[in-house]
Coordinates of C-alpha atoms and ligand atoms in Angstrom, one line a residue:
M1110 CA -25.0 12.2 -20.3
L1111 CA -23.9 9.4 -22.1
I1112 CA -19.5 9.9 -22.6
L1113 CA -17.8 7.7 -24.4
G1114 CA -13.7 7.7 -23.7
L1115 CA -10.9 6.5 -26.0
S1116 CA -7.8 5.7 -26.0
N1117 CA -5.7 4.1 -29.5
M1118 CA -2.2 4.7 -28.3
S1119 CA -0.4 1.7 -26.5
D1120 CA -2.8 0.4 -24.0
A1121 CA -5.7 1.2 -26.0
A1122 CA -8.6 0.9 -24.4
A1123 CA -12.7 2.4 -24.8
A1124 CA -14.7 3.6 -21.3
L1125 CA -18.7 4.8 -20.9
V1126 CA -19.5 6.8 -18.2
Q1127 CA -22.8 7.9 -17.9
D1128 CA -23.4 10.9 -15.4
G1129 CA -19.6 9.9 -13.7
H1130 CA -21.1 6.6 -13.3
L1131 CA -19.2 3.9 -14.6
L1132 CA -21.0 1.8 -17.3
A1133 CA -18.2 -0.4 -18.7
A1134 CA -14.4 -0.2 -19.4
A1135 CA -12.2 -2.4 -20.9
E1136 CA -8.8 -2.3 -23.0
E1137 CA -8.9 -3.8 -26.4
E1138 CA -5.6 -6.0 -25.9
R1139 CA -8.3 -8.7 -24.2
F1140 CA -10.3 -8.5 -27.4
V1141 CA -7.2 -8.6 -30.2
R1142 CA -5.2 -11.3 -27.8
I1143 CA -2.4 -8.8 -28.4
N1144 CA -0.4 -7.4 -25.2
H1145 CA -0.8 -3.2 -25.1
V1146 CA -2.3 -3.7 -28.3
T1147 CA -1.9 0.4 -30.6
A1148 CA -5.3 0.5 -32.2
L1149 CA -8.4 2.3 -32.9
P1150 CA -10.7 0.3 -29.6
V1151 CA -13.3 -0.6 -31.9
H1152 CA -14.0 -4.0 -30.0
A1153 CA -13.8 -2.1 -26.8
I1154 CA -16.2 0.4 -28.1
R1155 CA -18.6 -2.0 -29.5
Y1156 CA -18.3 -4.2 -26.0
C1157 CA -19.2 -1.3 -24.1
L1158 CA -21.9 0.4 -26.2
R1159 CA -23.2 -3.5 -25.7
E1160 CA -23.3 -3.4 -22.0
A1161 CA -25.2 0.1 -22.2
G1162 CA -27.9 -1.2 -24.7
V1163 CA -26.7 2.1 -26.8
S1164 CA -25.5 2.4 -30.0
L1165 CA -22.7 5.4 -31.2
A1166 CA -25.6 7.6 -32.2
D1167 CA -26.7 8.0 -28.8
V1168 CA -23.4 8.8 -26.9
D1169 CA -23.7 12.7 -26.2
G1170 CA -19.9 12.9 -26.4
I1171 CA -16.6 11.3 -27.5
A1172 CA -13.5 12.3 -25.4
V1173 CA -10.1 11.2 -26.3
P1174 CA -7.1 11.5 -24.1
W1175 CA -4.7 13.2 -26.3
K1176 CA -4.1 16.5 -28.4
Y1177 CA -3.0 14.8 -31.6
W1178 CA -1.8 18.5 -33.3
V1179 CA 0.4 18.8 -30.2
L1180 CA 1.8 15.6 -30.7
G1181 CA 3.2 17.2 -33.4
R1182 CA 6.4 18.4 -30.8
R1183 CA 7.6 14.6 -31.1
G1184 CA 7.5 14.2 -34.4
A1185 CA 9.9 17.9 -34.9
L1186 CA 12.5 16.4 -31.8
A1187 CA 12.3 12.6 -33.9
L1188 CA 12.9 14.6 -36.9
S1189 CA 16.1 16.5 -35.3
A1190 CA 17.0 13.2 -34.1
M1191 CA 17.3 12.5 -37.7
L1192 CA 19.1 15.0 -38.6
R1193 CA 21.6 14.0 -36.1
S1194 CA 22.2 10.6 -36.5
P1195 CA 21.3 9.7 -39.5
T1196 CA 22.8 5.5 -39.1
L1197 CA 21.0 5.3 -35.8
F1198 CA 17.7 6.6 -37.2
R1199 CA 17.4 3.8 -40.2
V1200 CA 17.9 1.5 -37.3
K1201 CA 15.3 2.1 -35.3
G1202 CA 13.8 5.4 -35.7
R1203 CA 12.3 5.6 -39.0
R1204 CA 9.7 2.7 -37.8
S1205 CA 9.0 4.8 -34.5
V1206 CA 8.3 8.2 -37.1
E1207 CA 5.9 5.3 -39.0
R1208 CA 3.8 4.6 -36.3
L1209 CA 4.1 7.8 -34.7
S1210 CA 2.9 9.3 -37.8
Q1211 CA 0.1 6.6 -38.2
E1212 CA -1.3 7.0 -34.5
Y1213 CA -1.1 10.9 -35.7
A1214 CA -3.5 10.0 -38.7
E1215 CA -5.7 7.5 -37.1
L1216 CA -6.9 10.4 -34.8
A1217 CA -7.2 13.1 -37.1
F1218 CA -9.5 11.1 -39.1
L1219 CA -11.3 9.4 -36.4
A1220 CA -14.8 10.5 -36.5
S1221 CA -14.4 8.9 -40.2
Q1222 CA -13.0 5.4 -38.9
L1223 CA -15.0 5.3 -36.2
R1224 CA -18.7 6.2 -38.3
E1225 CA -17.1 3.5 -41.0
R1226 CA -16.0 0.6 -38.2
V1227 CA -18.5 1.5 -35.5
G1228 CA -21.5 3.2 -36.3
P1229 CA -22.8 6.7 -37.2
G1230 CA -22.6 8.9 -34.4
R1231 CA -23.7 12.3 -33.1
H1232 CA -20.2 14.0 -32.7
R1233 CA -17.1 14.8 -33.2
P1234 CA -14.4 13.3 -30.8
V1235 CA -13.3 15.9 -28.6
Y1236 CA -9.2 15.6 -27.6
L1237 CA -8.2 16.3 -23.8
D1238 CA -5.1 16.9 -22.4
H1239 CA -3.9 13.6 -21.4
H1240 CA -2.3 14.4 -18.4
L1241 CA -5.5 16.0 -16.8
C1242 CA -7.2 13.0 -18.1
H1243 CA -4.5 10.2 -16.2
A1244 CA -5.4 13.0 -13.0
A1245 CA -9.0 12.9 -14.0
S1246 CA -9.3 9.1 -13.9
S1247 CA -8.0 9.2 -10.7
F1248 CA -9.5 11.7 -8.7
L1249 CA -12.7 11.8 -10.2
V1250 CA -13.6 8.2 -8.9
S1251 CA -11.4 8.7 -5.8
P1252 CA -13.2 8.9 -2.5
F1253 CA -11.9 12.4 -1.6
E1254 CA -13.1 15.4 -1.8
R1255 CA -9.8 17.4 -1.5
A1256 CA -6.8 15.9 -3.2
A1257 CA -3.2 16.1 -3.9
I1258 CA -2.9 14.7 -7.4
L1259 CA 0.6 13.2 -8.5
V1260 CA 0.7 12.2 -13.0
V1261 CA 3.9 10.2 -13.9
D1262 CA 4.3 8.4 -17.0
G1263 CA 6.3 8.6 -20.4
A1264 CA 5.2 11.1 -21.4
S1265 CA 2.3 13.1 -22.6
E1266 CA 1.7 15.5 -25.6
A1267 CA 5.2 17.6 -24.3
H1268 CA 5.1 16.8 -20.6
T1269 CA 5.9 13.6 -18.1
A1270 CA 5.2 14.7 -14.8
M1271 CA 1.9 16.8 -13.6
L1272 CA 1.6 18.4 -10.0
A1273 CA -2.2 19.0 -9.3
V1274 CA -4.7 19.7 -6.7
G1275 CA -8.6 18.7 -6.7
E1276 CA -11.0 19.8 -5.2
G1277 CA -14.9 19.1 -5.9
R1278 CA -14.8 18.7 -9.7
K1279 CA -12.2 20.9 -10.2
I1280 CA -8.7 20.5 -11.1
T1281 CA -5.8 22.5 -10.8
V1282 CA -2.3 22.5 -12.7
L1283 CA 0.3 23.3 -10.1
K1284 CA 3.4 22.5 -11.8
R1285 CA 4.0 20.5 -14.9
I1286 CA 7.8 18.8 -16.0
A1287 CA 8.6 19.0 -19.2
L1288 CA 10.0 16.6 -22.3
P1289 CA 12.7 14.9 -22.0
H1290 CA 13.0 14.9 -18.4
S1291 CA 10.6 11.8 -18.0
L1292 CA 10.6 9.3 -14.9
G1293 CA 8.9 7.0 -17.2
Q1294 CA 11.2 6.9 -20.0
F1295 CA 13.8 6.8 -18.3
Y1296 CA 12.7 3.5 -16.0
A1297 CA 11.9 1.8 -19.6
S1298 CA 15.1 2.6 -21.3
M1299 CA 16.9 1.0 -18.0
T1300 CA 14.0 -2.3 -18.7
A1301 CA 16.2 -2.2 -22.3
F1302 CA 19.1 -2.0 -21.2
L1303 CA 18.0 -5.0 -18.8
G1304 CA 16.5 -6.9 -22.0
F1305 CA 13.1 -6.7 -21.4
R1306 CA 10.8 -5.1 -23.5
P1307 CA 10.4 -1.3 -22.7
D1308 CA 6.5 0.2 -22.2
Q1309 CA 6.1 -3.7 -20.8
D1310 CA 8.3 -4.9 -18.9
E1311 CA 8.9 -2.7 -15.7
Y1312 CA 7.7 -4.8 -13.8
I1313 CA 10.2 -7.4 -13.9
V1314 CA 12.9 -5.4 -13.2
M1315 CA 11.0 -4.3 -10.3
G1316 CA 10.5 -7.4 -9.5
L1317 CA 14.6 -8.5 -9.9
S1318 CA 15.3 -5.5 -7.9
A1319 CA 15.1 -6.7 -4.9
Y1320 CA 17.6 -9.5 -5.6
G1321 CA 20.3 -7.0 -6.2
E1322 CA 22.1 -4.1 -4.1
P1323 CA 22.0 -1.1 -5.7
R1324 CA 25.4 -0.1 -5.6
F1325 CA 25.4 1.5 -9.1
A1326 CA 22.2 4.2 -7.4
S1327 CA 24.8 7.3 -6.5
L1328 CA 26.7 7.2 -9.9
L1329 CA 22.9 6.9 -11.7
R1330 CA 22.2 10.2 -9.1
E1331 CA 25.1 12.4 -10.2
Q1332 CA 25.1 11.0 -14.0
V1333 CA 21.7 10.2 -15.0
L1334 CA 19.4 11.4 -13.0
R1335 CA 19.2 13.9 -10.8
L1336 CA 16.8 15.6 -8.2
L1337 CA 16.4 19.4 -8.4
P1338 CA 15.7 21.9 -5.3
D1339 CA 12.2 23.3 -6.9
G1340 CA 10.8 20.0 -6.7
S1341 CA 11.4 18.9 -10.3
F1342 CA 14.6 16.4 -12.0
H1343 CA 16.9 16.6 -14.7
L1344 CA 17.5 13.4 -17.1
N1345 CA 20.9 13.3 -18.7
T1346 CA 20.0 13.3 -21.9
K1347 CA 23.2 12.3 -23.4
L1348 CA 22.6 8.9 -22.2
F1349 CA 19.2 8.3 -24.3
D1350 CA 17.6 9.2 -27.1
F1351 CA 14.2 7.6 -26.7
H1352 CA 13.0 11.4 -26.3
L1353 CA 14.2 12.0 -30.1
A1354 CA 12.7 8.9 -31.7
R1355 CA 11.0 6.9 -29.1
V1356 CA 13.1 4.3 -30.0
R1357 CA 14.3 4.4 -26.2
I1358 CA 17.4 2.8 -26.8
F1359 CA 20.0 4.0 -24.1
L1360 CA 23.3 5.3 -25.8
P1361 CA 26.9 3.9 -26.0
E1362 CA 27.8 6.2 -22.8
L1363 CA 25.6 4.6 -20.3
E1364 CA 27.5 1.3 -20.9
R1365 CA 30.8 3.1 -20.2
L1366 CA 28.7 3.3 -16.8
L1367 CA 26.8 0.8 -15.6
G1368 CA 29.0 -2.1 -17.1
R1369 CA 27.8 -3.9 -21.4
H1370 CA 23.6 -4.1 -21.5
R1371 CA 22.4 -7.4 -21.4
L1372 CA 20.2 -9.3 -24.5
P1373 CA 16.9 -10.6 -24.0
G1374 CA 17.3 -14.4 -23.4
E1375 CA 20.9 -14.0 -21.9
E1376 CA 21.6 -15.4 -18.5
L1377 CA 21.1 -12.6 -15.6
T1378 CA 24.1 -12.4 -13.6
Q1379 CA 24.2 -10.4 -10.3
R1380 CA 25.4 -7.1 -12.1
H1381 CA 22.1 -7.3 -14.2
R1382 CA 20.2 -7.3 -10.9
D1383 CA 22.6 -4.4 -9.0
V1384 CA 21.4 -2.2 -12.2
A1385 CA 17.7 -3.4 -11.4
A1386 CA 18.1 -2.5 -7.7
S1387 CA 19.6 0.4 -8.9
A1388 CA 17.1 1.9 -11.3
Q1389 CA 13.9 1.0 -9.2
V1390 CA 16.0 2.8 -6.1
V1391 CA 16.4 6.5 -8.0
L1392 CA 13.4 6.4 -9.6
E1393 CA 11.5 5.7 -6.1
D1394 CA 13.9 8.6 -4.8
A1395 CA 12.4 10.7 -7.8
V1396 CA 8.6 10.0 -7.2
L1397 CA 8.9 10.6 -3.4
H1398 CA 10.7 13.9 -4.3
L1399 CA 8.6 14.6 -6.6
A1400 CA 5.4 13.8 -4.2
R1401 CA 7.2 15.2 -1.3
H1402 CA 7.5 18.9 -3.2
L1403 CA 3.5 18.6 -4.0
H1404 CA 2.8 18.1 -0.1
R1405 CA 4.8 21.2 0.7
L1406 CA 2.2 22.9 -2.0
T1407 CA -0.7 21.6 -1.1
R1408 CA -0.7 20.9 2.5
V1409 CA -3.2 18.7 1.3
E1410 CA -3.3 15.3 3.1
N1411 CA -4.7 13.1 0.6
L1412 CA -2.9 11.8 -2.2
C1413 CA -4.5 10.4 -6.0
L1414 CA -1.6 8.4 -8.3
A1415 CA -2.1 8.2 -12.2
G1416 CA 0.3 7.5 -14.9
G1417 CA 2.1 4.2 -16.0
V1418 CA 4.7 5.3 -13.3
A1419 CA 1.6 4.4 -10.6
Y1420 CA 2.2 1.0 -11.1
N1421 CA 5.4 0.7 -9.4
C1422 CA 3.6 -0.2 -6.6
V1423 CA 7.1 -0.5 -4.6
A1424 CA 7.0 3.1 -5.0
N1425 CA 3.9 4.0 -4.3
S1426 CA 4.3 1.7 -0.7
R1427 CA 7.3 4.1 -0.5
I1428 CA 5.4 7.3 -0.6
R1429 CA 2.4 5.5 1.9
R1430 CA 5.5 5.0 4.4
E1431 CA 7.7 7.6 4.5
L1432 CA 5.3 10.9 3.8
D1433 CA 3.0 12.8 5.8
Y1434 CA -0.4 11.6 3.4
R1435 CA -3.1 10.2 5.1
E1436 CA -4.3 8.4 2.5
I1437 CA -3.1 7.5 -1.0
Y1438 CA -6.0 6.1 -4.3
V1439 CA -3.9 5.0 -6.8
Q1440 CA -6.7 4.0 -9.9
P1441 CA -6.5 0.3 -11.1
A1442 CA -5.8 1.5 -15.0
A1443 CA -3.2 3.9 -13.9
G1444 CA -1.5 3.4 -17.1
D1445 CA -2.9 5.0 -20.5
A1446 CA -5.7 2.4 -20.0
G1447 CA -6.7 4.8 -17.9
S1448 CA -6.6 7.5 -19.4
A1449 CA -9.6 6.4 -21.4
L1450 CA -11.9 6.3 -18.3
G1451 CA -10.1 9.8 -16.9
A1452 CA -11.0 11.5 -21.0
A1453 CA -14.6 10.3 -20.4
L1454 CA -14.6 11.5 -16.7
W1455 CA -13.1 15.0 -17.8
F1456 CA -15.4 15.8 -20.5
T1457 CA -18.2 14.9 -18.2
N1458 CA -17.6 17.0 -15.7
R1459 CA -16.6 19.9 -18.3
R1460 CA -19.8 19.8 -20.1
G1461 CA -21.4 20.1 -16.4
G1462 CA -22.8 16.6 -16.8
L1463 CA -20.7 15.4 -13.4
S1464 CA -24.0 14.8 -11.5
R1465 CA -21.9 12.9 -8.6
R1466 CA -19.2 12.0 -7.9
E1467 CA -18.4 7.8 -8.2
V1468 CA -16.3 6.3 -6.2
M1469 CA -14.6 3.1 -7.9
R1470 CA -14.1 0.4 -5.5
D1471 CA -13.6 -3.0 -7.3
V1472 CA -12.3 -2.9 -11.0
Y1473 CA -15.5 -5.2 -12.8
L1474 CA -15.8 -2.8 -15.8
G1475 CA -15.7 -6.0 -18.5
P1476 CA -17.7 -8.4 -20.1
E1477 CA -19.7 -11.3 -18.3
F1478 CA -20.7 -14.4 -19.8
S1479 CA -23.9 -16.5 -19.2
E1480 CA -24.1 -19.9 -17.3
E1481 CA -25.7 -20.6 -20.8
D1482 CA -22.7 -18.9 -22.4
C1483 CA -19.7 -21.1 -20.5
R1484 CA -22.0 -24.3 -21.2
K1485 CA -21.9 -24.0 -25.1
A1486 CA -17.9 -23.4 -25.2
L1487 CA -17.3 -26.7 -22.8
S1488 CA -19.8 -28.5 -25.2
R1489 CA -18.0 -27.6 -28.4
A1490 CA -14.9 -28.2 -26.8
R1491 CA -15.8 -31.3 -25.4
L1492 CA -15.5 -30.9 -22.2
A1493 CA -17.3 -32.6 -19.2
W1494 CA -18.4 -30.6 -16.0
D1495 CA -20.3 -30.8 -12.8
A1496 CA -22.7 -28.3 -12.1
L1497 CA -22.4 -27.0 -8.5
S1498 CA -24.5 -24.5 -6.2
E1499 CA -22.2 -21.3 -5.2
D1500 CA -21.1 -22.8 -1.6
V1501 CA -20.4 -26.7 -2.6
L1502 CA -18.6 -25.1 -5.6
C1503 CA -16.6 -22.6 -3.2
D1504 CA -15.8 -25.6 -0.6
R1505 CA -14.9 -27.9 -3.9
V1506 CA -12.3 -25.5 -5.8
A1507 CA -11.4 -25.3 -1.6
T1508 CA -10.2 -28.3 -1.0
E1509 CA -8.5 -28.6 -4.1
L1510 CA -6.7 -26.2 -3.6
E1511 CA -5.6 -27.1 -0.2
R1512 CA -4.5 -30.6 -1.8
G1513 CA -2.0 -28.5 -3.9
R1514 CA -4.4 -28.6 -6.9
L1515 CA -3.8 -25.2 -9.1
V1516 CA -7.1 -23.6 -10.3
F1517 CA -8.9 -21.1 -12.8
W1518 CA -11.2 -19.5 -12.1
F1519 CA -12.9 -17.7 -14.4
Q1520 CA -16.1 -15.5 -12.9
G1521 CA -18.7 -12.2 -13.6
R1522 CA -17.1 -9.5 -15.0
M1523 CA -13.8 -8.8 -16.6
E1524 CA -11.3 -6.6 -14.5
W1525 CA -10.8 -3.1 -15.5
G1526 CA -6.7 -2.7 -15.4
P1527 CA -3.6 -4.7 -16.0
R1528 CA -4.6 -6.8 -12.3
A1529 CA -6.2 -10.0 -12.4
L1530 CA -8.5 -9.8 -8.5
G1531 CA -10.3 -12.6 -8.9
N1532 CA -12.6 -12.9 -12.0
R1533 CA -9.8 -14.1 -14.2
S1534 CA -7.6 -15.8 -11.6
L1535 CA -4.8 -18.3 -11.9
L1536 CA -5.5 -19.3 -7.8
A1537 CA -2.8 -21.9 -5.9
D1538 CA -2.2 -23.1 -2.1
P1539 CA -0.1 -20.1 -0.8
R1540 CA 1.5 -22.5 1.8
R1541 CA 3.3 -24.7 -0.2
E1542 CA 7.4 -23.6 -0.7
D1543 CA 7.6 -25.6 -4.4
M1544 CA 4.3 -23.4 -5.3
R1545 CA 6.2 -21.4 -7.7
E1546 CA 8.0 -24.4 -9.3
L1547 CA 5.1 -25.9 -9.3
I1548 CA 3.2 -23.1 -11.3
N1549 CA 6.0 -22.9 -13.6
A1550 CA 6.2 -26.6 -14.1
K1551 CA 2.5 -26.5 -14.7
V1552 CA 1.9 -23.1 -16.9
K1553 CA 5.4 -22.5 -18.2
L1554 CA 4.3 -19.1 -18.1
R1555 CA 7.6 -16.7 -16.4
E1556 CA 10.8 -16.0 -15.1
S1557 CA 11.4 -17.8 -11.9
F1558 CA 11.9 -15.2 -10.0
R1559 CA 9.0 -12.9 -10.0
P1560 CA 6.9 -12.5 -7.2
F1561 CA 3.3 -14.5 -7.3
A1562 CA 0.6 -12.2 -5.2
P1563 CA -1.4 -13.1 -2.2
S1564 CA -5.1 -12.4 -2.1
V1565 CA -6.5 -12.1 1.6
L1566 CA -9.6 -11.5 3.6
E1567 CA -9.5 -7.9 4.2
E1568 CA -10.5 -8.0 8.1
R1569 CA -7.2 -11.2 8.9
A1570 CA -5.0 -9.1 6.5
A1571 CA -3.0 -7.7 9.8
E1572 CA -2.4 -10.8 11.3
Y1573 CA 0.0 -12.1 8.3
F1574 CA 1.8 -8.3 6.5
D1575 CA 2.0 -5.2 7.8
C1576 CA -0.7 -2.7 6.3
P1577 CA -1.7 0.3 7.5
S1578 CA -4.6 0.4 4.8
P1579 CA -6.5 -2.2 2.5
S1580 CA -5.3 -2.4 -0.7
P1581 CA -8.2 -3.8 -3.3
F1582 CA -5.9 -3.4 -6.5
M1583 CA -2.9 -4.7 -5.4
L1584 CA -1.1 -1.2 -5.8
F1585 CA 0.7 -1.5 -3.0
T1586 CA 3.3 -4.3 -1.2
A1587 CA 3.3 -4.8 2.2
P1588 CA 6.4 -6.0 4.7
V1589 CA 5.4 -9.9 5.8
L1590 CA 5.2 -10.0 9.7
P1591 CA 7.8 -12.3 10.7
S1592 CA 5.4 -14.5 12.3
A1593 CA 3.7 -15.2 8.6
K1594 CA 6.5 -15.8 6.7
G1595 CA 7.0 -19.7 7.1
I1596 CA 3.3 -19.9 6.8
I1597 CA 2.4 -18.4 2.8
P1598 CA 5.9 -18.5 1.8
A1599 CA 5.0 -18.8 -2.0
V1600 CA 3.6 -15.5 -1.9
V1601 CA 7.1 -14.0 -0.1
H1602 CA 8.8 -12.5 -2.2
V1603 CA 13.3 -12.6 -1.2
D1604 CA 12.9 -8.8 0.3
G1605 CA 9.9 -9.6 3.0
T1606 CA 7.5 -7.8 1.2
S1607 CA 4.0 -9.4 -0.6
R1608 CA 1.7 -7.0 -3.1
I1609 CA -1.1 -7.9 -1.4
Q1610 CA -5.2 -7.3 -2.4
T1611 CA -7.0 -7.2 0.0
V1612 CA -10.5 -8.8 -0.4
G1613 CA -13.4 -6.5 0.9
G1614 CA -16.9 -7.0 2.3
D1615 CA -18.7 -5.6 -1.0
E1616 CA -16.8 -5.8 -3.8
N1617 CA -16.4 -9.7 -4.8
P1618 CA -19.1 -11.7 -2.2
K1619 CA -17.5 -15.1 -4.8
F1620 CA -14.3 -14.8 -4.2
R1621 CA -14.3 -14.0 -0.4
K1622 CA -16.6 -17.4 -0.2
L1623 CA -14.0 -19.0 -1.4
L1624 CA -11.2 -17.1 1.1
E1625 CA -13.2 -18.1 3.6
A1626 CA -14.1 -21.5 2.8
F1627 CA -10.1 -22.0 1.9
A1628 CA -9.8 -20.3 5.8
R1629 CA -12.3 -22.8 7.0
K1630 CA -10.4 -25.5 5.9
T1631 CA -6.7 -24.5 6.3
G1632 CA -7.0 -21.8 9.1
V1633 CA -5.6 -20.0 6.4
P1634 CA -7.2 -16.4 4.9
I1635 CA -5.0 -16.6 1.9
L1636 CA -4.9 -17.3 -1.6
L1637 CA -2.3 -17.2 -4.4
N1638 CA -3.3 -15.3 -6.6
T1639 CA -2.0 -14.6 -10.4
S1640 CA -3.8 -13.4 -13.8
F1641 CA -5.5 -16.0 -16.0
N1642 CA -3.4 -16.8 -18.9
V1643 CA -0.1 -17.8 -20.7
N1644 CA 2.5 -15.6 -22.3
E1645 CA -1.3 -13.5 -23.7
P1646 CA -3.6 -10.3 -22.5
I1647 CA -5.3 -12.3 -19.3
V1648 CA -8.8 -14.3 -21.5
C1649 CA -11.9 -12.3 -22.0
S1650 CA -14.3 -15.0 -23.1
P1651 CA -15.3 -19.1 -22.0
E1652 CA -13.1 -20.0 -25.1
E1653 CA -10.3 -18.4 -24.3
A1654 CA -10.8 -19.5 -20.8
I1655 CA -10.7 -23.3 -22.2
Q1656 CA -8.0 -23.3 -24.8
C1657 CA -5.7 -21.7 -22.1
F1658 CA -6.6 -24.6 -19.7
L1659 CA -6.2 -27.1 -22.2
R1660 CA -2.6 -25.1 -23.3
T1661 CA -1.0 -25.7 -19.8
D1662 CA -1.3 -28.4 -17.4
V1663 CA -3.5 -26.6 -14.6
D1664 CA -5.8 -29.1 -12.6
C1665 CA -8.9 -27.2 -12.6
L1666 CA -11.1 -24.8 -14.7
V1667 CA -14.5 -23.1 -12.6
L1668 CA -16.1 -21.0 -15.2
G1669 CA -18.7 -19.7 -13.1
N1670 CA -20.5 -22.6 -11.0
L1671 CA -19.1 -25.3 -13.0
L1672 CA -16.1 -27.2 -12.5
V1673 CA -14.3 -29.1 -14.9
R1674 CA -11.0 -31.2 -13.7
R1675 CA -7.9 -32.9 -14.9
P1676 CA -7.6 -35.7 -16.4
V1677 CA -10.3 -33.8 -18.5
S1678 CA -13.0 -36.1 -19.7
V1679 CA -15.4 -36.0 -23.1
N1680 CA -18.7 -35.3 -22.5
R1681 CA -20.6 -37.9 -24.1
E1682 CA -23.9 -35.9 -24.8
A1683 CA -21.8 -33.1 -27.3
Ligands
FE2_2222 FE1 0.2 8.2 -20.5

């Protein structure tokens, strides 16, 4: 049974599943080169079909992780906002409502859109409960036969969180939290308050929070986000209006509590850092409150997380440390892109087609390019390369890294989810104190306070980090051992933790080989690993990789087994 899942809301994506086996999955942003794009994911769909060698007519079902007619409730809320505050609405609300109505229209006319832009098909799309799709996206690919499931995001059709339990192929909903009480939107509003883009830059606020003191936390707990004894929470919606028009601005009352908001680009002060620290800890407490209640309800020892809030790896790590769950699984595309995969899996399951449950152990579900493609792209860019064997390549690249050079590393299938995990990565030596400044100077990509993450050979992780279990998707942080802090300063965050990727035996043999080569030379089985992009989505094709390389001062570009070094020399045969 071949099922296509697709999401056309923010973080548009498509995924193709055969009898529960994941064939292909990708976010639309990588193809159209717009971060978090909202669109019918035509390119992602075409890619998935091409990868499987099928057309839309071969597909046995199309699943969408939204019941669009229920979304009308959000429209009604937006309308009431307009009536209550016409001035505010004129400024921002109208755009938001226009966007919403466009999204509804797209969903309602999806079948004809697909026919026009992808090709004829046999089936009309089926619209599924958004949070059930999130839950399926994690539980049905987790290693657990039985697990508690916690979904927390901005909002589904009408809810903002779901507590459930999974057993075999069944998911039973235990509790839902209704709009407007939303942890995702609370954090998005605080992100906007701090001058960053809501729904995009939450991870920046999470990084910033480590620099602050949570001196506003008790104020936020008392007046903004109250935890209730029944395991739920209450958000003071007099301080925000996102629930009305999805504008996600905070109202003046919030400034009375926290001081004036920060404008984008304005200098960051200690107060801003303290607000970030306070919002972060209050969010963590609320997520833990939900997860603790879920444990009380289910008494199940494993936990699956999904929804955009599951990207908050600091909160995830606190669940792992402080609660009684034995193991936690977070699907790497925890946000709305992942709900497309969840829709495909859930629909397969509902139709009785999930003949086996496959554990998602790696994220390499995206497009792959041949060596011929890479050679052609380099020739077109008039760049010369060395074609090397895999062993020699890894050894050579490890030497470059050891000498302090930066390497763009492009291999195999593109990652699913927002993290580059060794196939579309920028790599560097974690031992150099000045590496952060060097990367920011050569790549010019980010706020200087943002941490860089390490990739480490799984079996040696315990020598450097206090990490109780593997973390293959960079969705947990781990304290760096005191003995290791001086060895890998470039990947230790100001709070003494790292957001680690453990690289096990099978997921990515070539990346492992590189880590091993670097360990042989330096004794350190760790590389700084950040994503291959500069103020754009992660690169997808060799052409994008080359363009990105040429825009920066990064020293080396590796495409498959081809090595290009700066200063770039012109390939005269080209
Ligand atoms: Fe969601």
